[in-house]
PDB file of C-alpha atoms in Angstrom:
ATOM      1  CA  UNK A 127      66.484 -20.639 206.207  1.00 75.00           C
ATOM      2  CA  UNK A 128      69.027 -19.665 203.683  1.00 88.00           C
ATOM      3  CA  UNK A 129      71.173 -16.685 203.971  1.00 93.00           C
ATOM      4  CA  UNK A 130      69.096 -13.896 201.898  1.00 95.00           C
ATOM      5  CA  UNK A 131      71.525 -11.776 199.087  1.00 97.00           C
ATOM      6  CA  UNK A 132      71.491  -9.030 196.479  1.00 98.00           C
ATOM      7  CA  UNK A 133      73.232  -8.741 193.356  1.00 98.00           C
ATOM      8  CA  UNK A 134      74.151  -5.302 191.673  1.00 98.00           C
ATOM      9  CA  UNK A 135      75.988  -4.116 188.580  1.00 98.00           C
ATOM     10  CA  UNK A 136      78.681  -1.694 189.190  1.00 98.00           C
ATOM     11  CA  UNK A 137      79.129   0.414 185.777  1.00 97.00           C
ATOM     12  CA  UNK A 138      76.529   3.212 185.659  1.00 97.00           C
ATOM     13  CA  UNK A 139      74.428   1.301 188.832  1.00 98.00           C
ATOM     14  CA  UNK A 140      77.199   2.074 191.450  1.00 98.00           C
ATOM     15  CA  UNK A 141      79.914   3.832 189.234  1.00 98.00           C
ATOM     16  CA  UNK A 142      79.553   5.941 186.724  1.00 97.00           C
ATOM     17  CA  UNK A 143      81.042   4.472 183.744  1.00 97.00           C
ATOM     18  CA  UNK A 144      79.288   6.795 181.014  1.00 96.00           C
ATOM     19  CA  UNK A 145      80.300   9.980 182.388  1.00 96.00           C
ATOM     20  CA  UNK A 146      84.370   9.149 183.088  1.00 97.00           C
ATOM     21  CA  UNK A 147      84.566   7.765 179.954  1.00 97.00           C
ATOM     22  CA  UNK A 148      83.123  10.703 178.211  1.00 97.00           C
ATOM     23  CA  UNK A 149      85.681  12.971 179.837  1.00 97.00           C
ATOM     24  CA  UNK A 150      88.379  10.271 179.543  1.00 97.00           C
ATOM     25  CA  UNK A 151      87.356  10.547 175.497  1.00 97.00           C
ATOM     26  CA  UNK A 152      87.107  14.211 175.833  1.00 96.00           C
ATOM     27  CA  UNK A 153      90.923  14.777 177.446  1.00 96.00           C
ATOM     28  CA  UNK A 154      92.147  12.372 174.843  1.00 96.00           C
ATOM     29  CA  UNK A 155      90.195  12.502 171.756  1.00 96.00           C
ATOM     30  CA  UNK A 156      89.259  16.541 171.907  1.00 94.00           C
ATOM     31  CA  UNK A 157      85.505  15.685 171.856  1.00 94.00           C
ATOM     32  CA  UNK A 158      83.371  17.802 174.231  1.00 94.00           C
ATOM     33  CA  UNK A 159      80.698  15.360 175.057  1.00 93.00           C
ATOM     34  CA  UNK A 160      78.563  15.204 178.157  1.00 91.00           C
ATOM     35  CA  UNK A 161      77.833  11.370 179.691  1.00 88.00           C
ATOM     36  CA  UNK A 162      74.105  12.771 180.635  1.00 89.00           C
ATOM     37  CA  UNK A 163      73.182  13.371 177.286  1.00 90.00           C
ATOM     38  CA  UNK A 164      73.710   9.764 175.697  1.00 87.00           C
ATOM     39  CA  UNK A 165      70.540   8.108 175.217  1.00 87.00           C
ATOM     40  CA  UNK A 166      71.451   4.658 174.052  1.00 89.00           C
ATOM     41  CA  UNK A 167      73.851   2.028 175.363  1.00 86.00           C
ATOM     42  CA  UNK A 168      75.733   2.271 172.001  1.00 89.00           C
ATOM     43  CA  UNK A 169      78.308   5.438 172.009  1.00 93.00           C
ATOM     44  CA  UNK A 170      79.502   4.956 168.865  1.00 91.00           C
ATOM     45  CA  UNK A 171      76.536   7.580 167.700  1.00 91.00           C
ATOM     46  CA  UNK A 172      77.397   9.719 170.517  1.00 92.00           C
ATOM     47  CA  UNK A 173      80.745   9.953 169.826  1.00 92.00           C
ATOM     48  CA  UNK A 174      80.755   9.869 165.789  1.00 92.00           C
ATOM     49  CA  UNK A 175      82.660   6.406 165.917  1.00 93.00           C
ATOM     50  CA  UNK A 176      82.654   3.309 164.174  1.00 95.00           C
ATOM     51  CA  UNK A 177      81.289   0.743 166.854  1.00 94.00           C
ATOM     52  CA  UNK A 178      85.208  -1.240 166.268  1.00 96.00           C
ATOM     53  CA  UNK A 179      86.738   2.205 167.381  1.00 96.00           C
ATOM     54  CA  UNK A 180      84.362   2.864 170.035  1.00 95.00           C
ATOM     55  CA  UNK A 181      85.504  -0.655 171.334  1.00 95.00           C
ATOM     56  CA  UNK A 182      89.269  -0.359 171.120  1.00 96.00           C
ATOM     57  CA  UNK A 183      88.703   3.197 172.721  1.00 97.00           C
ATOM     58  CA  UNK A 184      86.182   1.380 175.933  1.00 96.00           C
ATOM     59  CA  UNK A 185      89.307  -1.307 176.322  1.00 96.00           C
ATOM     60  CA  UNK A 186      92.045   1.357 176.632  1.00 97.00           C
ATOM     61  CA  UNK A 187      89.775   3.507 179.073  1.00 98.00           C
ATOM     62  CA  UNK A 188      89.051   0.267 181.231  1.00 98.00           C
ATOM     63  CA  UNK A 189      92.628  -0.245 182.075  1.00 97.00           C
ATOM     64  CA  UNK A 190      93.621   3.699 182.278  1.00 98.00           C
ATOM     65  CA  UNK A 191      94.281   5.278 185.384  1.00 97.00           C
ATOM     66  CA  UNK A 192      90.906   7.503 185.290  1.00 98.00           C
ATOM     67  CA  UNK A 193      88.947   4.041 185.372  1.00 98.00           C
ATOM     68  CA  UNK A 194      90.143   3.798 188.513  1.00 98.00           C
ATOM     69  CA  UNK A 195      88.800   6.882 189.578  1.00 98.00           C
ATOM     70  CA  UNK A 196      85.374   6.969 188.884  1.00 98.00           C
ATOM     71  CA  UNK A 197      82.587   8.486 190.575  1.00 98.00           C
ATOM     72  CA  UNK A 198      79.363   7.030 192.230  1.00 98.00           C
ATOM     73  CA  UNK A 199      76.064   7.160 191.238  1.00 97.00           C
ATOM     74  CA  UNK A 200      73.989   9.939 192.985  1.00 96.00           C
ATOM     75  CA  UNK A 201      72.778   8.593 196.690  1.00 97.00           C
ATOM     76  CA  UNK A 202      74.796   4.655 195.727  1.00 98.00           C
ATOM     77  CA  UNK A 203      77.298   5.499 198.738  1.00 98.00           C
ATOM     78  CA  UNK A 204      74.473   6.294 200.972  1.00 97.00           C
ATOM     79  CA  UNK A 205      72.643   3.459 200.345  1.00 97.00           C
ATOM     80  CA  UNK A 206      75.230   0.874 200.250  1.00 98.00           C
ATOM     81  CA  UNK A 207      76.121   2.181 203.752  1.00 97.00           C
ATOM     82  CA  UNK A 208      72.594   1.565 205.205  1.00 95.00           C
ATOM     83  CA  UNK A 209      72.766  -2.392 203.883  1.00 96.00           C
ATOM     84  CA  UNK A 210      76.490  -2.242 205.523  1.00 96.00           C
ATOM     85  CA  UNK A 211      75.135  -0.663 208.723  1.00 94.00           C
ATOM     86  CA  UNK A 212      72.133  -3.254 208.864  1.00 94.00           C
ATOM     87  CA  UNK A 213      74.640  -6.469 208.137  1.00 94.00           C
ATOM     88  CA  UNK A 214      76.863  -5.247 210.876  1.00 94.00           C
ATOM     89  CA  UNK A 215      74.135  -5.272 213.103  1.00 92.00           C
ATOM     90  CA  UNK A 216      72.417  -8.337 212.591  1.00 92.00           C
ATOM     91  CA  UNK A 217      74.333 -11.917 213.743  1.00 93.00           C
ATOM     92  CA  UNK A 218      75.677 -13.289 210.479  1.00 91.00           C
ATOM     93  CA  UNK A 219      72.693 -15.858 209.398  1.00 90.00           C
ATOM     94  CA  UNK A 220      70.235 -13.085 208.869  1.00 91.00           C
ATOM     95  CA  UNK A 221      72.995 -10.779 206.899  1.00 94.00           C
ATOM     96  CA  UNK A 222      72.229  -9.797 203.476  1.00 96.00           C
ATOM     97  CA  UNK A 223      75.483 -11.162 201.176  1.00 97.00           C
ATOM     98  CA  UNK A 224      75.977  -8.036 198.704  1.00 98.00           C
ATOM     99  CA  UNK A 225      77.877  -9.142 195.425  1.00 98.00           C
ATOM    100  CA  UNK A 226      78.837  -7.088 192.763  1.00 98.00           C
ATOM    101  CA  UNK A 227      78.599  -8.416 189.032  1.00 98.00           C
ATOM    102  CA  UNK A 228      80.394  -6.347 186.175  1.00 98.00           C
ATOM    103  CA  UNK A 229      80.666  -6.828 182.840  1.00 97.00           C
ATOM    104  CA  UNK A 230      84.009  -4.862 183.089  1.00 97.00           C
ATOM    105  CA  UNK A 231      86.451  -7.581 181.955  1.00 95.00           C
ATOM    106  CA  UNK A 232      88.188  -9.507 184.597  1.00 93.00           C
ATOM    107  CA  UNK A 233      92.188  -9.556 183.632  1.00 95.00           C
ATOM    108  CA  UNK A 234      94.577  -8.148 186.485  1.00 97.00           C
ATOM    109  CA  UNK A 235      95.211  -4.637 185.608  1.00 98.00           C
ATOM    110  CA  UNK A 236      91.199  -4.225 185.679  1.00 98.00           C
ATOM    111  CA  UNK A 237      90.408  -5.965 188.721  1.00 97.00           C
ATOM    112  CA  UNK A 238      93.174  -4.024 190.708  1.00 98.00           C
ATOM    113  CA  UNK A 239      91.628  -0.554 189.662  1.00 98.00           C
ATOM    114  CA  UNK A 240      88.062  -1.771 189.965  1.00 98.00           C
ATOM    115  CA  UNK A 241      88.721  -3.127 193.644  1.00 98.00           C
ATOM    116  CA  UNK A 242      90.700   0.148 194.427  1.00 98.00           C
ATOM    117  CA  UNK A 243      87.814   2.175 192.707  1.00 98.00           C
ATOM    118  CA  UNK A 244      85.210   0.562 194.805  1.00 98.00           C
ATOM    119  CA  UNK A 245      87.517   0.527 198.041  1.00 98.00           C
ATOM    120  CA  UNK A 246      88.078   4.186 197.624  1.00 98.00           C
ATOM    121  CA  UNK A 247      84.415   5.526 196.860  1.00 98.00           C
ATOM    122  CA  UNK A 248      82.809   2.660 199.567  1.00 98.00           C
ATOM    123  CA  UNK A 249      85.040   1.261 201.810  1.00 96.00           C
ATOM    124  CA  UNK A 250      86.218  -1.855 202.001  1.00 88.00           C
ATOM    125  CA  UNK A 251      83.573  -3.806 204.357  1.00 91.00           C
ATOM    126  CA  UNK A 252      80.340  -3.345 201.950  1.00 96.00           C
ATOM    127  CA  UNK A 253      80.840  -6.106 199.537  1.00 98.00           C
ATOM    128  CA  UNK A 254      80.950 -10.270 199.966  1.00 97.00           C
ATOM    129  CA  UNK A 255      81.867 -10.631 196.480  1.00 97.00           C
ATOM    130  CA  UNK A 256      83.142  -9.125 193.245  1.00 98.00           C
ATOM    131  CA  UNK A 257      82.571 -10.609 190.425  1.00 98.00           C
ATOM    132  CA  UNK A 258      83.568  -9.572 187.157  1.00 98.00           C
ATOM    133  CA  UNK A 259      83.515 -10.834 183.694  1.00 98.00           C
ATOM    134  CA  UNK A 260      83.890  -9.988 180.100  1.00 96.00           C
ATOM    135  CA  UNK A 261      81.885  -8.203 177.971  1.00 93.00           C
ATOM    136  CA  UNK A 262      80.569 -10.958 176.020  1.00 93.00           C
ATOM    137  CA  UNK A 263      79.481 -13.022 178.809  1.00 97.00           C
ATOM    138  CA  UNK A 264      76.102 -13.722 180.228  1.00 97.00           C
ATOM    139  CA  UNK A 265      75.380 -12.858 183.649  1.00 98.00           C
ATOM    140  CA  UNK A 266      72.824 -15.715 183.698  1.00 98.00           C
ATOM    141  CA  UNK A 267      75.107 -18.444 185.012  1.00 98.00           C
ATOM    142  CA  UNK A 268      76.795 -16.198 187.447  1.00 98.00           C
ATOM    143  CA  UNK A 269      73.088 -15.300 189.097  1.00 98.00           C
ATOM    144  CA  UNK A 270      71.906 -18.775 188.903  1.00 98.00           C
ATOM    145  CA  UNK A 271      74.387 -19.947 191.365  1.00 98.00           C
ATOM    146  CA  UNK A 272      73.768 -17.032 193.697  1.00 98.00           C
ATOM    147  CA  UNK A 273      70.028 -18.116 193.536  1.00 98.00           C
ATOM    148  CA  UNK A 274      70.996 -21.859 193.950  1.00 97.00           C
ATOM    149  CA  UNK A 275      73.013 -20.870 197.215  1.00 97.00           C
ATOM    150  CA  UNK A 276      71.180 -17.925 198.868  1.00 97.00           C
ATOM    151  CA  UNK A 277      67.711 -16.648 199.016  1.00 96.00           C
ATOM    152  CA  UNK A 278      68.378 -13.843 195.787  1.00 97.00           C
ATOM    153  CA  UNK A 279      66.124 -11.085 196.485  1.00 96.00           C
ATOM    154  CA  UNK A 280      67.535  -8.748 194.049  1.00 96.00           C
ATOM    155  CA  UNK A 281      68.850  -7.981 191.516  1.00 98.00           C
ATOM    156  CA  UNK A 282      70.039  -4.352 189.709  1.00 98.00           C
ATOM    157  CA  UNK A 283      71.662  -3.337 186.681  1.00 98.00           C
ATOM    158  CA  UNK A 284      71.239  -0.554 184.172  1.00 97.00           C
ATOM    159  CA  UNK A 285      71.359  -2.571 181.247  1.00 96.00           C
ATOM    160  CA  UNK A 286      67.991  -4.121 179.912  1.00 97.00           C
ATOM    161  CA  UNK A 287      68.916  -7.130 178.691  1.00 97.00           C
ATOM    162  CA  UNK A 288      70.622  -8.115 181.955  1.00 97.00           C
ATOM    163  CA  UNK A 289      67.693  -7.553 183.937  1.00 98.00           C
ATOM    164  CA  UNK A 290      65.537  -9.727 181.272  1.00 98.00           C
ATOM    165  CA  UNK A 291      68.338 -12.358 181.944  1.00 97.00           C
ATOM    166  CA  UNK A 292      67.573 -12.264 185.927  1.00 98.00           C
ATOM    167  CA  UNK A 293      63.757 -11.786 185.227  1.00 98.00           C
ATOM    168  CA  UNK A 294      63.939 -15.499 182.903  1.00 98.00           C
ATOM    169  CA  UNK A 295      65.007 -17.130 185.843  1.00 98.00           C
ATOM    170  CA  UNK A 296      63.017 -15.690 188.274  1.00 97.00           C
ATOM    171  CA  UNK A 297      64.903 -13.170 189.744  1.00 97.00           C
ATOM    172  CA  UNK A 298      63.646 -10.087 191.104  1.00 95.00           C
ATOM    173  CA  UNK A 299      65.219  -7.677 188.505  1.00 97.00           C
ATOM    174  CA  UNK A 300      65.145  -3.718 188.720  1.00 97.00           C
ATOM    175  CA  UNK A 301      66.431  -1.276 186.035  1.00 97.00           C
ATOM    176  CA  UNK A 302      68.118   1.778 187.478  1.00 96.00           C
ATOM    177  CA  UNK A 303      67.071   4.432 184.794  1.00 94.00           C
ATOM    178  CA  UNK A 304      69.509   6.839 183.447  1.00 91.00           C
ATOM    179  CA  UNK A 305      69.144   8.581 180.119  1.00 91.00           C
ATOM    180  CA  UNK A 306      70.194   5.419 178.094  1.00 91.00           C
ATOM    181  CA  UNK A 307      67.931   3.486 178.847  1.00 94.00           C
ATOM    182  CA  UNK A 308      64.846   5.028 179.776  1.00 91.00           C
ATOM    183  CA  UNK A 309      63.358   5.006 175.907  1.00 92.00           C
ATOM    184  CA  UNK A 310      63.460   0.926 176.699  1.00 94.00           C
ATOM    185  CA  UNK A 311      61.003   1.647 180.144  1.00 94.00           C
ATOM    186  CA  UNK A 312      57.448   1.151 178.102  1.00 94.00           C
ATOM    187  CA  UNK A 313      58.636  -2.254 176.060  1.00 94.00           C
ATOM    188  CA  UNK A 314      59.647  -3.801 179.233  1.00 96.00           C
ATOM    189  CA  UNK A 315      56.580  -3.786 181.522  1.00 94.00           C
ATOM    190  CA  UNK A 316      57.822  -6.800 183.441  1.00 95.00           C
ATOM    191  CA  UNK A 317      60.749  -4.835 184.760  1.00 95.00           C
ATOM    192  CA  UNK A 318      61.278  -2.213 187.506  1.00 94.00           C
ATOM    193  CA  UNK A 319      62.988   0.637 186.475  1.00 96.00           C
ATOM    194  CA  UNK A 320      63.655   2.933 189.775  1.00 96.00           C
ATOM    195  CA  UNK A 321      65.161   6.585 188.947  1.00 94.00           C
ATOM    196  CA  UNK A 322      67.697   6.721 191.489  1.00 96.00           C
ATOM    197  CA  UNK A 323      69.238   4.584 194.478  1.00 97.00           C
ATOM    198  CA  UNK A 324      66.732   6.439 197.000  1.00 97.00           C
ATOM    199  CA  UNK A 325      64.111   5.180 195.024  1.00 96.00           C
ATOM    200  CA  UNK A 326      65.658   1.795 195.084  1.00 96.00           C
ATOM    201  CA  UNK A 327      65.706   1.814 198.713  1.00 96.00           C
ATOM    202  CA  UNK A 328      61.941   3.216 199.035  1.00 94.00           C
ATOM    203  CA  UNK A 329      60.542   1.080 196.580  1.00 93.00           C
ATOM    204  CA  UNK A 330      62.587  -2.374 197.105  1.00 92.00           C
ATOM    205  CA  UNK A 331      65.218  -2.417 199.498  1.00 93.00           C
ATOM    206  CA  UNK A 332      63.088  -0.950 202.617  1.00 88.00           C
ATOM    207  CA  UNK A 333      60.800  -3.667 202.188  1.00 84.00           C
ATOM    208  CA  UNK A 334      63.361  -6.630 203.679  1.00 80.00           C
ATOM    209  CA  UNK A 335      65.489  -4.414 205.696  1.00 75.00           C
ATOM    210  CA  UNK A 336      65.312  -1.432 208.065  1.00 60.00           C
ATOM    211  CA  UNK A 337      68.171   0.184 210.094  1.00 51.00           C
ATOM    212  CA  UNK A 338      67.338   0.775 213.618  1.00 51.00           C
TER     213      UNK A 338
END
């Protein structure tokens, strides 16, 4: 039997991306925006930008300081903690491999505050692997290998079109809904959406693992 695995996304899945950015615009840029009140993926709207300014101003944040310090998505720490506390007591064939797969960019300034980010809000013995790419990449190569090597039982992201990536290929692909996204809920039938991490683990997670 193959080792089993789950995939997640980290921005706005296990960090909240949205809402430090917002204040990281708002210190810097004297807007007074609230992350909880965007309701599409694109800012630019949101913020009154040009999408080419909103995408110079998403670089700079992602190697700032205050990416480094971003907060986790309500009930994340809690839940990554149960899959920790199962792996650690299960002998290591019948461990769930947890990666993380961001879209975040991947040069050295933002890996060292995304692995310090992640170290800091989780610990640092709840994730295998961390992956992280560029923007412009698909994630479809990236969870075709994971399903090649492991038994892939899930996948989660906040972004659509990711999840209809891992759905193409036959992954089981769930939509954690935030205010974004959920106007995309009805057009994609095929997907999960789940409204918060304890739904995640009542819905999908519980159903391959339980903590003694």
């Amino acid at each position: 039997m193959r080792q089993q695995s789950a995939v997640f996304d980290c921005d706005d899945v296990l960090l909240d991306w949205i809402g430090g950015f917002c204040q990281y615009h708002n210190k810097h840029y004297g807007t007074t925006v609230n992350g909880e009140e965007a309701l599409d993926y694109d800012l630019s709207g949101f913020l009154g930008l040009e999408r080419s300014v909103l995408n110079e101003r998403a670089y700079e944040f992602n190697r700032s300081y205050e990416f480094g310090c971003l907060e986790p998505m309500r009930y994340a720490v809690d839940v990554i903690h149960y899959l920790r506390d199962y792996n650690q007591a299960q002998p290591a064939e019948k461990r769930i491999k947890i990666y993380i797969l961001s879209k975040c960019g991947n040069d050295e300034l933002v890996r060292k505050l995304r692995l310090a980010n992640l170290k800091g809000v989780f610990g640092d013995d709840c994730f295998d692997d961390i992956i992280l790419i560029e923007g412009t990449e698909s994630k479809q190569p990236y969870l075709q290998k994971i399903k090649e090597e492991t038994d892939l039982l899930l996948f989660v992201d906040d972004y659509v079109g990711n999840c209809n990536v891992g759905h193409a290929i036959g992954v089981n692909s769930v939509v954690i809904q935030r205010n974004h996204n959920k106007h995309l809920k009805e057009r994609n039938p095929h997907l999960h959406f789940c409204r918060d991490w304890m739904h995640l683990l009542s819905v999908h997670i519980a159903r391959f693992i339980r903590v003694e």
